[in-house]
PDB file of C-alpha atoms in Angstrom:
ATOM      1  CA  MET T   6     196.438 101.377 -81.463  1.00  0.00           C
ATOM      2  CA  PHE T   7     198.481  98.612 -79.804  1.00  0.00           C
ATOM      3  CA  LYS T   8     198.326  99.845 -76.210  1.00  0.00           C
ATOM      4  CA  SER T   9     196.208  96.951 -74.964  1.00  0.00           C
ATOM      5  CA  THR T  10     197.764  94.210 -77.089  1.00  0.00           C
ATOM      6  CA  HIS T  11     199.903  91.453 -75.624  1.00  0.00           C
ATOM      7  CA  ALA T  12     202.962  91.994 -77.808  1.00  0.00           C
ATOM      8  CA  PHE T  13     205.839  89.555 -77.582  1.00  0.00           C
ATOM      9  CA  SER T  14     209.353  89.277 -78.881  1.00  0.00           C
ATOM     10  CA  GLY T  15     211.067  86.413 -80.644  1.00  0.00           C
ATOM     11  CA  PHE T  16     214.451  85.282 -81.861  1.00  0.00           C
ATOM     12  CA  SER T  17     215.967  82.471 -83.880  1.00  0.00           C
ATOM     13  CA  VAL T  18     218.253  79.570 -82.983  1.00  0.00           C
ATOM     14  CA  ASP T  19     219.945  76.919 -85.073  1.00  0.00           C
ATOM     15  CA  ASN T  20     218.715  73.927 -83.043  1.00  0.00           C
ATOM     16  CA  ILE T  21     215.368  74.032 -81.255  1.00  0.00           C
ATOM     17  CA  GLN T  22     216.074  71.006 -79.000  1.00  0.00           C
ATOM     18  CA  LYS T  23     219.415  72.414 -77.766  1.00  0.00           C
ATOM     19  CA  ALA T  24     217.654  75.703 -77.095  1.00  0.00           C
ATOM     20  CA  LYS T  25     214.868  73.945 -75.196  1.00  0.00           C
ATOM     21  CA  ALA T  26     217.364  72.125 -72.961  1.00  0.00           C
ATOM     22  CA  PHE T  27     219.386  75.295 -72.312  1.00  0.00           C
ATOM     23  CA  TYR T  28     216.474  77.587 -71.501  1.00  0.00           C
ATOM     24  CA  ASN T  29     214.642  74.979 -69.423  1.00  0.00           C
ATOM     25  CA  GLN T  30     217.368  72.956 -67.716  1.00  0.00           C
ATOM     26  CA  THR T  31     220.258  75.417 -67.526  1.00  0.00           C
ATOM     27  CA  LEU T  32     218.371  78.668 -66.986  1.00  0.00           C
ATOM     28  CA  GLY T  33     215.367  77.119 -65.234  1.00  0.00           C
ATOM     29  CA  LEU T  34     212.683  78.813 -67.336  1.00  0.00           C
ATOM     30  CA  ASP T  35     209.307  77.287 -68.013  1.00  0.00           C
ATOM     31  CA  VAL T  36     209.399  76.316 -71.680  1.00  0.00           C
ATOM     32  CA  SER T  37     206.524  75.046 -73.778  1.00  0.00           C
ATOM     33  CA  GLU T  38     206.719  73.655 -77.277  1.00  0.00           C
ATOM     34  CA  ASP T  39     204.069  74.041 -79.940  1.00  0.00           C
ATOM     35  CA  ASN T  40     204.484  72.998 -83.568  1.00  0.00           C
ATOM     36  CA  ASN T  41     208.324  73.121 -83.389  1.00  0.00           C
ATOM     37  CA  LEU T  42     208.243  76.559 -81.749  1.00  0.00           C
ATOM     38  CA  LEU T  43     209.360  77.259 -78.202  1.00  0.00           C
ATOM     39  CA  TRP T  44     207.743  79.674 -75.800  1.00  0.00           C
ATOM     40  CA  LEU T  45     209.815  80.936 -72.879  1.00  0.00           C
ATOM     41  CA  HIS T  46     207.526  81.831 -69.981  1.00  0.00           C
ATOM     42  CA  THR T  47     208.597  84.406 -67.415  1.00  0.00           C
ATOM     43  CA  ASP T  48     206.895  86.103 -64.479  1.00  0.00           C
ATOM     44  CA  GLY T  49     203.728  88.045 -65.170  1.00  0.00           C
ATOM     45  CA  ASP T  50     202.676  85.722 -68.002  1.00  0.00           C
ATOM     46  CA  LYS T  51     205.259  87.257 -70.323  1.00  0.00           C
ATOM     47  CA  LYS T  52     206.473  85.004 -73.077  1.00  0.00           C
ATOM     48  CA  THR T  53     209.127  85.023 -75.753  1.00  0.00           C
ATOM     49  CA  LEU T  54     209.047  83.057 -79.000  1.00  0.00           C
ATOM     50  CA  VAL T  55     212.061  80.961 -80.024  1.00  0.00           C
ATOM     51  CA  TYR T  56     212.097  79.475 -83.511  1.00  0.00           C
ATOM     52  CA  GLN T  57     214.560  77.428 -85.535  1.00  0.00           C
ATOM     53  CA  LYS T  58     216.031  79.063 -88.604  1.00  0.00           C
ATOM     54  CA  ASP T  59     218.199  77.054 -90.991  1.00  0.00           C
ATOM     55  CA  ASN T  60     220.489  79.968 -91.859  1.00  0.00           C
ATOM     56  CA  HIS T  61     220.508  81.345 -88.304  1.00  0.00           C
ATOM     57  CA  GLU T  62     223.159  83.919 -87.505  1.00  0.00           C
ATOM     58  CA  PRO T  63     223.630  84.827 -83.830  1.00  0.00           C
ATOM     59  CA  ALA T  64     222.538  88.297 -82.818  1.00  0.00           C
ATOM     60  CA  THR T  65     225.417  90.722 -82.259  1.00  0.00           C
ATOM     61  CA  PHE T  66     223.466  92.482 -79.507  1.00  0.00           C
ATOM     62  CA  THR T  67     221.717  91.437 -76.312  1.00  0.00           C
ATOM     63  CA  ILE T  68     218.422  89.779 -77.202  1.00  0.00           C
ATOM     64  CA  LEU T  69     217.164  88.935 -73.712  1.00  0.00           C
ATOM     65  CA  ASN T  70     217.922  90.479 -70.299  1.00  0.00           C
ATOM     66  CA  PHE T  71     217.210  88.789 -66.990  1.00  0.00           C
ATOM     67  CA  PRO T  72     216.870  91.204 -64.046  1.00  0.00           C
ATOM     68  CA  VAL T  73     218.428  89.904 -60.815  1.00  0.00           C
ATOM     69  CA  ASP T  74     218.720  91.232 -57.273  1.00  0.00           C
ATOM     70  CA  ASP T  75     222.330  90.142 -56.764  1.00  0.00           C
ATOM     71  CA  ILE T  76     224.505  89.862 -59.872  1.00  0.00           C
ATOM     72  CA  ASN T  77     227.360  88.105 -58.055  1.00  0.00           C
ATOM     73  CA  LYS T  78     225.042  85.395 -56.798  1.00  0.00           C
ATOM     74  CA  ALA T  79     223.372  85.018 -60.228  1.00  0.00           C
ATOM     75  CA  VAL T  80     226.720  84.748 -62.047  1.00  0.00           C
ATOM     76  CA  ASP T  81     228.050  82.223 -59.521  1.00  0.00           C
ATOM     77  CA  GLU T  82     224.914  80.075 -59.860  1.00  0.00           C
ATOM     78  CA  LEU T  83     224.971  80.172 -63.659  1.00  0.00           C
ATOM     79  CA  VAL T  84     228.674  79.251 -63.723  1.00  0.00           C
ATOM     80  CA  LYS T  85     227.817  76.202 -61.567  1.00  0.00           C
ATOM     81  CA  ARG T  86     225.257  75.291 -64.260  1.00  0.00           C
ATOM     82  CA  GLY T  87     227.895  75.440 -66.980  1.00  0.00           C
ATOM     83  CA  VAL T  88     227.314  78.960 -68.338  1.00  0.00           C
ATOM     84  CA  LYS T  89     230.418  80.790 -69.557  1.00  0.00           C
ATOM     85  CA  PHE T  90     230.379  84.568 -69.301  1.00  0.00           C
ATOM     86  CA  GLU T  91     231.723  86.907 -71.937  1.00  0.00           C
ATOM     87  CA  HIS T  92     234.683  89.153 -71.196  1.00  0.00           C
ATOM     88  CA  TYR T  93     234.921  92.571 -72.807  1.00  0.00           C
ATOM     89  CA  LYS T  94     237.493  95.344 -72.856  1.00  0.00           C
ATOM     90  CA  GLY T  95     237.000  99.027 -73.555  1.00  0.00           C
ATOM     91  CA  ASN T  96     233.797 100.934 -72.932  1.00  0.00           C
ATOM     92  CA  ILE T  97     231.945  98.006 -71.313  1.00  0.00           C
ATOM     93  CA  GLU T  98     234.928  96.361 -69.634  1.00  0.00           C
ATOM     94  CA  THR T  99     234.145  93.331 -67.508  1.00  0.00           C
ATOM     95  CA  ASP T 100     235.984  91.970 -64.484  1.00  0.00           C
ATOM     96  CA  GLU T 101     237.387  88.475 -63.943  1.00  0.00           C
ATOM     97  CA  LYS T 102     233.865  87.105 -63.354  1.00  0.00           C
ATOM     98  CA  GLY T 103     232.564  88.683 -66.559  1.00  0.00           C
ATOM     99  CA  ILE T 104     230.634  91.434 -64.765  1.00  0.00           C
ATOM    100  CA  HIS T 105     230.572  94.999 -66.030  1.00  0.00           C
ATOM    101  CA  ARG T 106     230.490  97.058 -62.802  1.00  0.00           C
ATOM    102  CA  GLY T 107     228.543  99.935 -64.322  1.00  0.00           C
ATOM    103  CA  THR T 108     227.157 101.414 -61.104  1.00  0.00           C
ATOM    104  CA  ARG T 109     230.634 101.814 -59.616  1.00  0.00           C
ATOM    105  CA  LEU T 110     231.934 103.394 -62.832  1.00  0.00           C
ATOM    106  CA  GLY T 111     228.914 105.603 -63.479  1.00  0.00           C
ATOM    107  CA  LYS T 112     228.287 103.703 -66.741  1.00  0.00           C
ATOM    108  CA  GLY T 113     224.884 102.118 -66.288  1.00  0.00           C
ATOM    109  CA  PRO T 114     223.871  99.036 -64.316  1.00  0.00           C
ATOM    110  CA  ASN T 115     225.927  96.014 -63.340  1.00  0.00           C
ATOM    111  CA  VAL T 116     225.591  93.554 -66.229  1.00  0.00           C
ATOM    112  CA  ALA T 117     227.073  90.187 -67.196  1.00  0.00           C
ATOM    113  CA  TRP T 118     226.668  88.749 -70.684  1.00  0.00           C
ATOM    114  CA  PHE T 119     226.590  85.115 -71.827  1.00  0.00           C
ATOM    115  CA  LYS T 120     225.498  83.194 -74.919  1.00  0.00           C
ATOM    116  CA  ASP T 121     222.905  80.542 -75.590  1.00  0.00           C
ATOM    117  CA  PRO T 122     223.876  77.415 -77.594  1.00  0.00           C
ATOM    118  CA  ALA T 123     223.021  79.244 -80.848  1.00  0.00           C
ATOM    119  CA  GLY T 124     225.423  82.082 -79.985  1.00  0.00           C
ATOM    120  CA  ASN T 125     222.756  84.672 -79.134  1.00  0.00           C
ATOM    121  CA  ILE T 126     223.770  87.153 -76.440  1.00  0.00           C
ATOM    122  CA  LEU T 127     221.825  87.193 -73.154  1.00  0.00           C
ATOM    123  CA  SER T 128     222.475  89.034 -69.913  1.00  0.00           C
ATOM    124  CA  VAL T 129     221.792  89.220 -66.235  1.00  0.00           C
ATOM    125  CA  VAL T 130     221.255  92.793 -65.070  1.00  0.00           C
ATOM    126  CA  GLU T 131     221.313  93.843 -61.440  1.00  0.00           C
ATOM    127  CA  GLU T 132     218.263  95.896 -60.472  1.00  0.00           C
TER     128      GLU T 132
END
């Protein structure tokens, strides 16, 4: 039924202008704005909707993953741009850079998590 549709995902933020600056200037994504809605444009004409919600509560899970070739390089570049990476203990323990070294531990890919200005969780994932 929906096999040939161009489905897209969306998430809320508490301040659309802060989100626009973060996703465009900090992360370097192409961002368009239409009627107080943001569209994040990624390779292959994929897009994600970002909308302001007055009673926004940050997601407690990863809402958007960015595949990268070299996670160390990506983390270093994002830190230079002011991004702070999350640090976790336990099952998904991260190192001093905030990277979960999953491939070395046999626990999935190498991943590093960070938050947008609204507190939503994003990640870079090494392919």
